[in-house]
Amino acid sequence: MGIAVEFNPDLALRDIGEFEAGARKIQECIPRKLVEDKVYDFLKREQRLYWLKGEIPLIETKGNENLSRPKASIKILEATHFMNDGEIWTKGKYEVIKVLDGKEIYFEYLDPIKTRKF
């Protein structure tokens, strides 16, 4: 028997429109306007581990590994695992270090250039 854990090199959240449509909780989505130095809450299904000692990209996911370019550079301040209705979730807080415009190359660390699905 093992423990299912996912290691995430980034924080992938949904478009805020999914919250507005009632499909997601607000913590599962990227705020409409990101503000540098502001702290936000996040919520992800499953047990996830994040790097806490430095900056990671905040990206938008549409599901099925369809990921955006980085929207911001963030620092995960805390991450906690908990059970809700028999499912494992990860919740936490992140601080926005720098808001990115989508054109500037700030991260390309694990992905070959031009291989991400936009």
mmCIF file of N, CA and C in Angstrom:
data_model
loop_
_atom_site.group_PDB
_atom_site.id
_atom_site.type_symbol
_atom_site.label_atom_id
_atom_site.label_comp_id
_atom_site.label_asym_id
_atom_site.label_seq_id
_atom_site.Cartn_x
_atom_site.Cartn_y
_atom_site.Cartn_z
ATOM 1 N N MET A 1 0.850 -1.182 0.000
ATOM 2 C CA MET A 1 0.000 0.000 0.000
ATOM 3 C C MET A 1 0.885 1.232 0.000
ATOM 4 N N GLY A 2 0.591 2.167 -0.843
ATOM 5 C CA GLY A 2 1.374 3.385 -0.918
ATOM 6 C C GLY A 2 0.539 4.616 -0.622
ATOM 7 N N ILE A 3 1.206 5.728 -0.591
ATOM 8 C CA ILE A 3 0.551 7.012 -0.382
ATOM 9 C C ILE A 3 0.649 7.783 -1.689
ATOM 10 N N ALA A 4 -0.487 8.141 -2.269
ATOM 11 C CA ALA A 4 -0.504 8.881 -3.532
ATOM 12 C C ALA A 4 -0.268 10.360 -3.254
ATOM 13 N N VAL A 5 0.859 10.865 -3.758
ATOM 14 C CA VAL A 5 1.235 12.263 -3.586
ATOM 15 C C VAL A 5 1.687 12.792 -4.938
ATOM 16 N N GLU A 6 1.284 14.006 -5.250
ATOM 17 C CA GLU A 6 1.725 14.634 -6.497
ATOM 18 C C GLU A 6 2.666 15.785 -6.157
ATOM 19 N N PHE A 7 3.831 15.813 -6.794
ATOM 20 C CA PHE A 7 4.778 16.902 -6.633
ATOM 21 C C PHE A 7 4.501 17.914 -7.744
ATOM 22 N N ASN A 8 4.245 19.146 -7.376
ATOM 23 C CA ASN A 8 3.917 20.178 -8.357
ATOM 24 C C ASN A 8 4.993 21.258 -8.389
ATOM 25 N N PRO A 9 5.610 21.484 -9.558
ATOM 26 C CA PRO A 9 6.616 22.536 -9.684
ATOM 27 C C PRO A 9 5.998 23.919 -9.900
ATOM 28 N N ASP A 10 4.664 23.969 -9.971
ATOM 29 C CA ASP A 10 3.944 25.226 -10.178
ATOM 30 C C ASP A 10 2.603 25.110 -9.467
ATOM 31 N N LEU A 11 1.886 26.218 -9.369
ATOM 32 C CA LEU A 11 0.528 26.201 -8.828
ATOM 33 C C LEU A 11 -0.411 26.470 -9.997
ATOM 34 N N ALA A 12 -1.197 25.468 -10.368
ATOM 35 C CA ALA A 12 -2.102 25.568 -11.513
ATOM 36 C C ALA A 12 -3.531 25.722 -11.002
ATOM 37 N N LEU A 13 -4.110 26.880 -11.249
ATOM 38 C CA LEU A 13 -5.481 27.177 -10.836
ATOM 39 C C LEU A 13 -6.346 27.448 -12.069
ATOM 40 N N ARG A 14 -7.640 27.495 -11.884
ATOM 41 C CA ARG A 14 -8.596 27.702 -12.976
ATOM 42 C C ARG A 14 -8.893 29.186 -13.192
ATOM 43 N N ASP A 15 -9.498 29.469 -14.333
ATOM 44 C CA ASP A 15 -9.953 30.823 -14.649
ATOM 45 C C ASP A 15 -11.076 31.215 -13.688
ATOM 46 N N ILE A 16 -11.121 32.465 -13.286
ATOM 47 C CA ILE A 16 -12.118 32.960 -12.335
ATOM 48 C C ILE A 16 -13.542 32.777 -12.862
ATOM 49 N N GLY A 17 -13.690 32.670 -14.176
ATOM 50 C CA GLY A 17 -15.005 32.440 -14.769
ATOM 51 C C GLY A 17 -15.640 31.150 -14.290
ATOM 52 N N GLU A 18 -14.827 30.162 -13.926
ATOM 53 C CA GLU A 18 -15.375 28.903 -13.417
ATOM 54 C C GLU A 18 -16.019 29.095 -12.044
ATOM 55 N N PHE A 19 -15.471 29.996 -11.230
ATOM 56 C CA PHE A 19 -16.110 30.338 -9.954
ATOM 57 C C PHE A 19 -17.407 31.102 -10.217
ATOM 58 N N GLU A 20 -17.342 32.072 -11.124
ATOM 59 C CA GLU A 20 -18.524 32.887 -11.430
ATOM 60 C C GLU A 20 -19.663 32.044 -12.001
ATOM 61 N N ALA A 21 -19.331 30.942 -12.677
ATOM 62 C CA ALA A 21 -20.342 30.037 -13.233
ATOM 63 C C ALA A 21 -20.824 29.009 -12.198
ATOM 64 N N GLY A 22 -20.220 29.026 -11.001
ATOM 65 C CA GLY A 22 -20.622 28.105 -9.950
ATOM 66 C C GLY A 22 -19.976 26.733 -10.040
ATOM 67 N N ALA A 23 -18.972 26.583 -10.903
ATOM 68 C CA ALA A 23 -18.331 25.281 -11.102
ATOM 69 C C ALA A 23 -17.174 25.022 -10.145
ATOM 70 N N ARG A 24 -16.587 26.074 -9.579
ATOM 71 C CA ARG A 24 -15.409 25.946 -8.706
ATOM 72 C C ARG A 24 -15.547 26.887 -7.519
ATOM 73 N N LYS A 25 -14.777 26.578 -6.468
ATOM 74 C CA LYS A 25 -14.658 27.498 -5.334
ATOM 75 C C LYS A 25 -13.685 28.601 -5.727
ATOM 76 N N ILE A 26 -13.808 29.753 -5.111
ATOM 77 C CA ILE A 26 -12.967 30.896 -5.479
ATOM 78 C C ILE A 26 -11.485 30.601 -5.259
ATOM 79 N N GLN A 27 -11.161 29.782 -4.241
ATOM 80 C CA GLN A 27 -9.760 29.456 -3.955
ATOM 81 C C GLN A 27 -9.146 28.541 -5.014
ATOM 82 N N GLU A 28 -9.969 27.940 -5.866
ATOM 83 C CA GLU A 28 -9.479 27.085 -6.944
ATOM 84 C C GLU A 28 -9.148 27.887 -8.205
ATOM 85 N N CYS A 29 -9.374 29.198 -8.141
ATOM 86 C CA CYS A 29 -9.257 30.047 -9.339
ATOM 87 C C CYS A 29 -8.248 31.177 -9.150
ATOM 88 N N ILE A 30 -7.725 31.642 -10.279
ATOM 89 C CA ILE A 30 -6.826 32.798 -10.278
ATOM 90 C C ILE A 30 -7.678 34.059 -10.171
ATOM 91 N N PRO A 31 -7.347 34.944 -9.244
ATOM 92 C CA PRO A 31 -8.112 36.189 -9.144
ATOM 93 C C PRO A 31 -8.080 36.974 -10.457
ATOM 94 N N ARG A 32 -9.132 37.724 -10.692
ATOM 95 C CA ARG A 32 -9.219 38.521 -11.919
ATOM 96 C C ARG A 32 -8.035 39.486 -12.021
ATOM 97 N N LYS A 33 -7.678 40.108 -10.903
ATOM 98 C CA LYS A 33 -6.537 41.038 -10.887
ATOM 99 C C LYS A 33 -5.577 40.584 -9.798
ATOM 100 N N LEU A 34 -4.400 40.172 -10.206
ATOM 101 C CA LEU A 34 -3.360 39.797 -9.251
ATOM 102 C C LEU A 34 -2.608 41.052 -8.815
ATOM 103 N N VAL A 35 -2.302 41.130 -7.539
ATOM 104 C CA VAL A 35 -1.607 42.283 -6.972
ATOM 105 C C VAL A 35 -0.308 41.807 -6.340
ATOM 106 N N GLU A 36 0.789 42.422 -6.727
ATOM 107 C CA GLU A 36 2.084 42.053 -6.155
ATOM 108 C C GLU A 36 2.104 42.313 -4.657
ATOM 109 N N ASP A 37 2.755 41.438 -3.922
ATOM 110 C CA ASP A 37 2.897 41.457 -2.461
ATOM 111 C C ASP A 37 1.618 41.064 -1.719
ATOM 112 N N LYS A 38 0.539 40.773 -2.427
ATOM 113 C CA LYS A 38 -0.702 40.350 -1.785
ATOM 114 C C LYS A 38 -0.692 38.834 -1.600
ATOM 115 N N VAL A 39 -1.331 38.378 -0.522
ATOM 116 C CA VAL A 39 -1.429 36.958 -0.206
ATOM 117 C C VAL A 39 -2.831 36.466 -0.555
ATOM 118 N N TYR A 40 -2.895 35.330 -1.240
ATOM 119 C CA TYR A 40 -4.152 34.717 -1.665
ATOM 120 C C TYR A 40 -4.228 33.292 -1.145
ATOM 121 N N ASP A 41 -5.442 32.793 -0.995
ATOM 122 C CA ASP A 41 -5.672 31.400 -0.628
ATOM 123 C C ASP A 41 -5.765 30.553 -1.892
ATOM 124 N N PHE A 42 -5.363 29.270 -1.788
ATOM 125 C CA PHE A 42 -5.573 28.341 -2.894
ATOM 126 C C PHE A 42 -6.137 27.035 -2.366
ATOM 127 N N LEU A 43 -6.764 26.279 -3.274
ATOM 128 C CA LEU A 43 -7.364 25.002 -2.942
ATOM 129 C C LEU A 43 -7.215 24.074 -4.144
ATOM 130 N N LYS A 44 -6.687 22.863 -3.900
ATOM 131 C CA LYS A 44 -6.480 21.875 -4.959
ATOM 132 C C LYS A 44 -6.951 20.512 -4.461
ATOM 133 N N ARG A 45 -7.560 19.742 -5.359
ATOM 134 C CA ARG A 45 -7.900 18.351 -5.045
ATOM 135 C C ARG A 45 -6.611 17.538 -4.948
ATOM 136 N N GLU A 46 -6.632 16.519 -4.140
ATOM 137 C CA GLU A 46 -5.553 15.560 -3.975
ATOM 138 C C GLU A 46 -4.436 16.101 -3.070
ATOM 139 N N GLN A 47 -3.534 15.210 -2.727
ATOM 140 C CA GLN A 47 -2.425 15.534 -1.836
ATOM 141 C C GLN A 47 -1.251 16.002 -2.683
ATOM 142 N N ARG A 48 -0.916 17.266 -2.551
ATOM 143 C CA ARG A 48 0.106 17.879 -3.406
ATOM 144 C C ARG A 48 1.225 18.461 -2.555
ATOM 145 N N LEU A 49 2.421 18.398 -3.110
ATOM 146 C CA LEU A 49 3.594 18.955 -2.449
ATOM 147 C C LEU A 49 4.177 20.049 -3.328
ATOM 148 N N TYR A 50 4.496 21.165 -2.710
ATOM 149 C CA TYR A 50 5.043 22.331 -3.413
ATOM 150 C C TYR A 50 6.383 22.725 -2.799
ATOM 151 N N TRP A 51 7.213 23.347 -3.610
ATOM 152 C CA TRP A 51 8.482 23.874 -3.132
ATOM 153 C C TRP A 51 8.200 25.157 -2.362
ATOM 154 N N LEU A 52 8.712 25.262 -1.148
ATOM 155 C CA LEU A 52 8.419 26.405 -0.282
ATOM 156 C C LEU A 52 9.572 27.393 -0.153
ATOM 157 N N LYS A 53 10.740 27.066 -0.683
ATOM 158 C CA LYS A 53 11.920 27.903 -0.442
ATOM 159 C C LYS A 53 12.188 28.951 -1.507
ATOM 160 N N GLY A 54 11.338 29.055 -2.509
ATOM 161 C CA GLY A 54 11.605 30.036 -3.554
ATOM 162 C C GLY A 54 10.371 30.275 -4.403
ATOM 163 N N GLU A 55 10.580 30.974 -5.498
ATOM 164 C CA GLU A 55 9.490 31.345 -6.392
ATOM 165 C C GLU A 55 9.130 30.190 -7.330
ATOM 166 N N ILE A 56 7.840 30.063 -7.582
ATOM 167 C CA ILE A 56 7.332 29.118 -8.575
ATOM 168 C C ILE A 56 6.302 29.848 -9.440
ATOM 169 N N PRO A 57 6.000 29.314 -10.612
ATOM 170 C CA PRO A 57 5.008 29.968 -11.462
ATOM 171 C C PRO A 57 3.572 29.691 -11.011
ATOM 172 N N LEU A 58 2.735 30.696 -11.127
ATOM 173 C CA LEU A 58 1.290 30.543 -11.032
ATOM 174 C C LEU A 58 0.793 30.469 -12.466
ATOM 175 N N ILE A 59 0.117 29.355 -12.803
ATOM 176 C CA ILE A 59 -0.358 29.167 -14.167
ATOM 177 C C ILE A 59 -1.851 28.862 -14.145
ATOM 178 N N GLU A 60 -2.470 29.042 -15.292
ATOM 179 C CA GLU A 60 -3.883 28.704 -15.434
ATOM 180 C C GLU A 60 -3.994 27.342 -16.107
ATOM 181 N N THR A 61 -4.880 26.508 -15.572
ATOM 182 C CA THR A 61 -5.135 25.216 -16.197
ATOM 183 C C THR A 61 -6.568 25.164 -16.692
ATOM 184 N N LYS A 62 -6.736 24.558 -17.831
ATOM 185 C CA LYS A 62 -8.069 24.280 -18.361
ATOM 186 C C LYS A 62 -8.388 22.795 -18.181
ATOM 187 N N GLY A 63 -7.486 22.052 -17.516
ATOM 188 C CA GLY A 63 -7.637 20.616 -17.340
ATOM 189 C C GLY A 63 -6.890 19.867 -18.425
ATOM 190 N N ASN A 64 -6.708 18.560 -18.212
ATOM 191 C CA ASN A 64 -6.019 17.700 -19.177
ATOM 192 C C ASN A 64 -4.638 18.211 -19.570
ATOM 193 N N GLU A 65 -3.926 18.771 -18.612
ATOM 194 C CA GLU A 65 -2.571 19.310 -18.821
ATOM 195 C C GLU A 65 -2.517 20.430 -19.858
ATOM 196 N N ASN A 66 -3.624 21.114 -20.068
ATOM 197 C CA ASN A 66 -3.661 22.293 -20.934
ATOM 198 C C ASN A 66 -3.348 23.492 -20.055
ATOM 199 N N LEU A 67 -2.084 23.931 -20.103
ATOM 200 C CA LEU A 67 -1.566 24.932 -19.169
ATOM 201 C C LEU A 67 -1.136 26.197 -19.890
ATOM 202 N N SER A 68 -1.301 27.316 -19.215
ATOM 203 C CA SER A 68 -0.903 28.619 -19.760
ATOM 204 C C SER A 68 0.564 28.895 -19.494
ATOM 205 N N ARG A 69 1.045 29.965 -20.072
ATOM 206 C CA ARG A 69 2.332 30.534 -19.659
ATOM 207 C C ARG A 69 2.149 31.057 -18.238
ATOM 208 N N PRO A 70 3.222 31.278 -17.505
ATOM 209 C CA PRO A 70 3.094 31.793 -16.143
ATOM 210 C C PRO A 70 2.373 33.148 -16.096
ATOM 211 N N LYS A 71 1.409 33.240 -15.185
ATOM 212 C CA LYS A 71 0.664 34.485 -14.949
ATOM 213 C C LYS A 71 1.371 35.352 -13.913
ATOM 214 N N ALA A 72 2.117 34.686 -13.017
ATOM 215 C CA ALA A 72 2.818 35.404 -11.948
ATOM 216 C C ALA A 72 3.894 34.496 -11.380
ATOM 217 N N SER A 73 4.850 35.118 -10.736
ATOM 218 C CA SER A 73 5.810 34.409 -9.912
ATOM 219 C C SER A 73 5.296 34.518 -8.485
ATOM 220 N N ILE A 74 5.208 33.377 -7.801
ATOM 221 C CA ILE A 74 4.637 33.362 -6.456
ATOM 222 C C ILE A 74 5.547 32.592 -5.507
ATOM 223 N N LYS A 75 5.287 32.769 -4.219
ATOM 224 C CA LYS A 75 5.890 31.945 -3.181
ATOM 225 C C LYS A 75 4.752 31.286 -2.416
ATOM 226 N N ILE A 76 4.829 29.974 -2.281
ATOM 227 C CA ILE A 76 3.865 29.256 -1.443
ATOM 228 C C ILE A 76 4.277 29.501 0.002
ATOM 229 N N LEU A 77 3.375 30.037 0.790
ATOM 230 C CA LEU A 77 3.662 30.341 2.190
ATOM 231 C C LEU A 77 3.285 29.184 3.112
ATOM 232 N N GLU A 78 2.237 28.466 2.745
ATOM 233 C CA GLU A 78 1.834 27.307 3.539
ATOM 234 C C GLU A 78 0.970 26.395 2.685
ATOM 235 N N ALA A 79 1.020 25.113 2.995
ATOM 236 C CA ALA A 79 0.197 24.114 2.324
ATOM 237 C C ALA A 79 -0.194 23.063 3.356
ATOM 238 N N THR A 80 -1.481 22.761 3.414
ATOM 239 C CA THR A 80 -2.023 21.825 4.395
ATOM 240 C C THR A 80 -2.898 20.805 3.685
ATOM 241 N N HIS A 81 -2.757 19.544 4.066
ATOM 242 C CA HIS A 81 -3.595 18.482 3.518
ATOM 243 C C HIS A 81 -4.735 18.216 4.491
ATOM 244 N N PHE A 82 -5.929 17.944 3.939
ATOM 245 C CA PHE A 82 -7.070 17.653 4.794
ATOM 246 C C PHE A 82 -8.067 16.775 4.046
ATOM 247 N N MET A 83 -8.964 16.151 4.793
ATOM 248 C CA MET A 83 -10.003 15.302 4.223
ATOM 249 C C MET A 83 -11.314 16.072 4.196
ATOM 250 N N ASN A 84 -12.049 15.920 3.074
ATOM 251 C CA ASN A 84 -13.370 16.524 2.942
ATOM 252 C C ASN A 84 -14.250 15.543 2.179
ATOM 253 N N ASP A 85 -15.271 15.016 2.831
ATOM 254 C CA ASP A 85 -16.179 14.039 2.226
ATOM 255 C C ASP A 85 -15.431 12.862 1.607
ATOM 256 N N GLY A 86 -14.415 12.375 2.315
ATOM 257 C CA GLY A 86 -13.679 11.209 1.859
ATOM 258 C C GLY A 86 -12.620 11.493 0.811
ATOM 259 N N GLU A 87 -12.438 12.751 0.431
ATOM 260 C CA GLU A 87 -11.418 13.127 -0.558
ATOM 261 C C GLU A 87 -10.303 13.910 0.119
ATOM 262 N N ILE A 88 -9.082 13.702 -0.359
ATOM 263 C CA ILE A 88 -7.943 14.475 0.132
ATOM 264 C C ILE A 88 -7.854 15.763 -0.675
ATOM 265 N N TRP A 89 -7.643 16.862 0.020
ATOM 266 C CA TRP A 89 -7.472 18.179 -0.600
ATOM 267 C C TRP A 89 -6.200 18.818 -0.048
ATOM 268 N N THR A 90 -5.677 19.781 -0.778
ATOM 269 C CA THR A 90 -4.563 20.613 -0.323
ATOM 270 C C THR A 90 -5.014 22.062 -0.378
ATOM 271 N N LYS A 91 -4.841 22.756 0.737
ATOM 272 C CA LYS A 91 -5.167 24.182 0.778
ATOM 273 C C LYS A 91 -3.939 24.922 1.263
ATOM 274 N N GLY A 92 -3.879 26.202 0.962
ATOM 275 C CA GLY A 92 -2.741 26.979 1.418
ATOM 276 C C GLY A 92 -2.841 28.433 1.050
ATOM 277 N N LYS A 93 -1.706 29.093 1.185
ATOM 278 C CA LYS A 93 -1.596 30.522 0.877
ATOM 279 C C LYS A 93 -0.378 30.741 -0.002
ATOM 280 N N TYR A 94 -0.512 31.699 -0.925
ATOM 281 C CA TYR A 94 0.618 32.089 -1.760
ATOM 282 C C TYR A 94 0.694 33.613 -1.840
ATOM 283 N N GLU A 95 1.911 34.096 -1.976
ATOM 284 C CA GLU A 95 2.158 35.532 -2.127
ATOM 285 C C GLU A 95 2.609 35.796 -3.553
ATOM 286 N N VAL A 96 2.029 36.811 -4.167
ATOM 287 C CA VAL A 96 2.430 37.190 -5.521
ATOM 288 C C VAL A 96 3.702 38.027 -5.432
ATOM 289 N N ILE A 97 4.758 37.556 -6.066
ATOM 290 C CA ILE A 97 6.034 38.267 -6.084
ATOM 291 C C ILE A 97 6.088 39.212 -7.280
ATOM 292 N N LYS A 98 5.696 38.703 -8.462
ATOM 293 C CA LYS A 98 5.720 39.517 -9.673
ATOM 294 C C LYS A 98 4.604 39.061 -10.595
ATOM 295 N N VAL A 99 3.814 40.013 -11.072
ATOM 296 C CA VAL A 99 2.777 39.716 -12.065
ATOM 297 C C VAL A 99 3.457 39.729 -13.434
ATOM 298 N N LEU A 100 3.165 38.707 -14.235
ATOM 299 C CA LEU A 100 3.793 38.564 -15.554
ATOM 300 C C LEU A 100 2.781 38.852 -16.651
ATOM 301 N N ASP A 101 3.264 39.358 -17.774
ATOM 302 C CA ASP A 101 2.369 39.760 -18.863
ATOM 303 C C ASP A 101 2.126 38.672 -19.897
ATOM 304 N N GLY A 102 2.738 37.514 -19.746
ATOM 305 C CA GLY A 102 2.556 36.433 -20.695
ATOM 306 C C GLY A 102 3.513 36.493 -21.869
ATOM 307 N N LYS A 103 4.178 37.618 -22.066
ATOM 308 C CA LYS A 103 5.143 37.769 -23.158
ATOM 309 C C LYS A 103 6.573 37.626 -22.647
ATOM 310 N N GLU A 104 6.792 38.124 -21.456
ATOM 311 C CA GLU A 104 8.120 38.092 -20.842
ATOM 312 C C GLU A 104 8.490 36.659 -20.451
ATOM 313 N N ILE A 105 9.689 36.231 -20.768
ATOM 314 C CA ILE A 105 10.163 34.916 -20.326
ATOM 315 C C ILE A 105 10.758 35.093 -18.937
ATOM 316 N N TYR A 106 10.085 34.515 -17.960
ATOM 317 C CA TYR A 106 10.509 34.602 -16.572
ATOM 318 C C TYR A 106 10.833 33.207 -16.051
ATOM 319 N N PHE A 107 10.069 32.207 -16.504
ATOM 320 C CA PHE A 107 10.289 30.804 -16.183
ATOM 321 C C PHE A 107 10.271 30.016 -17.487
ATOM 322 N N GLU A 108 11.165 29.086 -17.646
ATOM 323 C CA GLU A 108 11.120 28.071 -18.699
ATOM 324 C C GLU A 108 11.894 26.858 -18.191
ATOM 325 N N TYR A 109 11.940 26.691 -16.929
ATOM 326 C CA TYR A 109 12.838 25.787 -16.230
ATOM 327 C C TYR A 109 12.725 24.312 -16.582
ATOM 328 N N LEU A 110 11.548 23.725 -16.652
ATOM 329 C CA LEU A 110 11.431 22.295 -16.911
ATOM 330 C C LEU A 110 10.921 21.980 -18.309
ATOM 331 N N ASP A 111 10.330 22.956 -18.960
ATOM 332 C CA ASP A 111 9.732 22.720 -20.270
ATOM 333 C C ASP A 111 10.634 23.239 -21.374
ATOM 334 N N PRO A 112 10.842 22.433 -22.419
ATOM 335 C CA PRO A 112 11.539 22.972 -23.587
ATOM 336 C C PRO A 112 10.750 24.160 -24.130
ATOM 337 N N ILE A 113 11.437 25.155 -24.596
ATOM 338 C CA ILE A 113 10.774 26.347 -25.125
ATOM 339 C C ILE A 113 9.814 25.943 -26.231
ATOM 340 N N LYS A 114 8.639 26.532 -26.210
ATOM 341 C CA LYS A 114 7.565 26.356 -27.195
ATOM 342 C C LYS A 114 6.905 24.977 -27.143
ATOM 343 N N THR A 115 6.961 24.287 -26.005
ATOM 344 C CA THR A 115 6.286 22.990 -25.926
ATOM 345 C C THR A 115 5.007 23.029 -25.097
ATOM 346 N N ARG A 116 4.750 24.091 -24.363
ATOM 347 C CA ARG A 116 3.527 24.189 -23.573
ATOM 348 C C ARG A 116 2.326 24.437 -24.482
ATOM 349 N N LYS A 117 1.196 23.861 -24.111
ATOM 350 C CA LYS A 117 -0.054 24.096 -24.854
ATOM 351 C C LYS A 117 -0.639 25.424 -24.369
ATOM 352 N N PHE A 118 -0.902 26.324 -25.282
ATOM 353 C CA PHE A 118 -1.490 27.631 -24.907
ATOM 354 C C PHE A 118 -2.937 27.690 -25.311
#
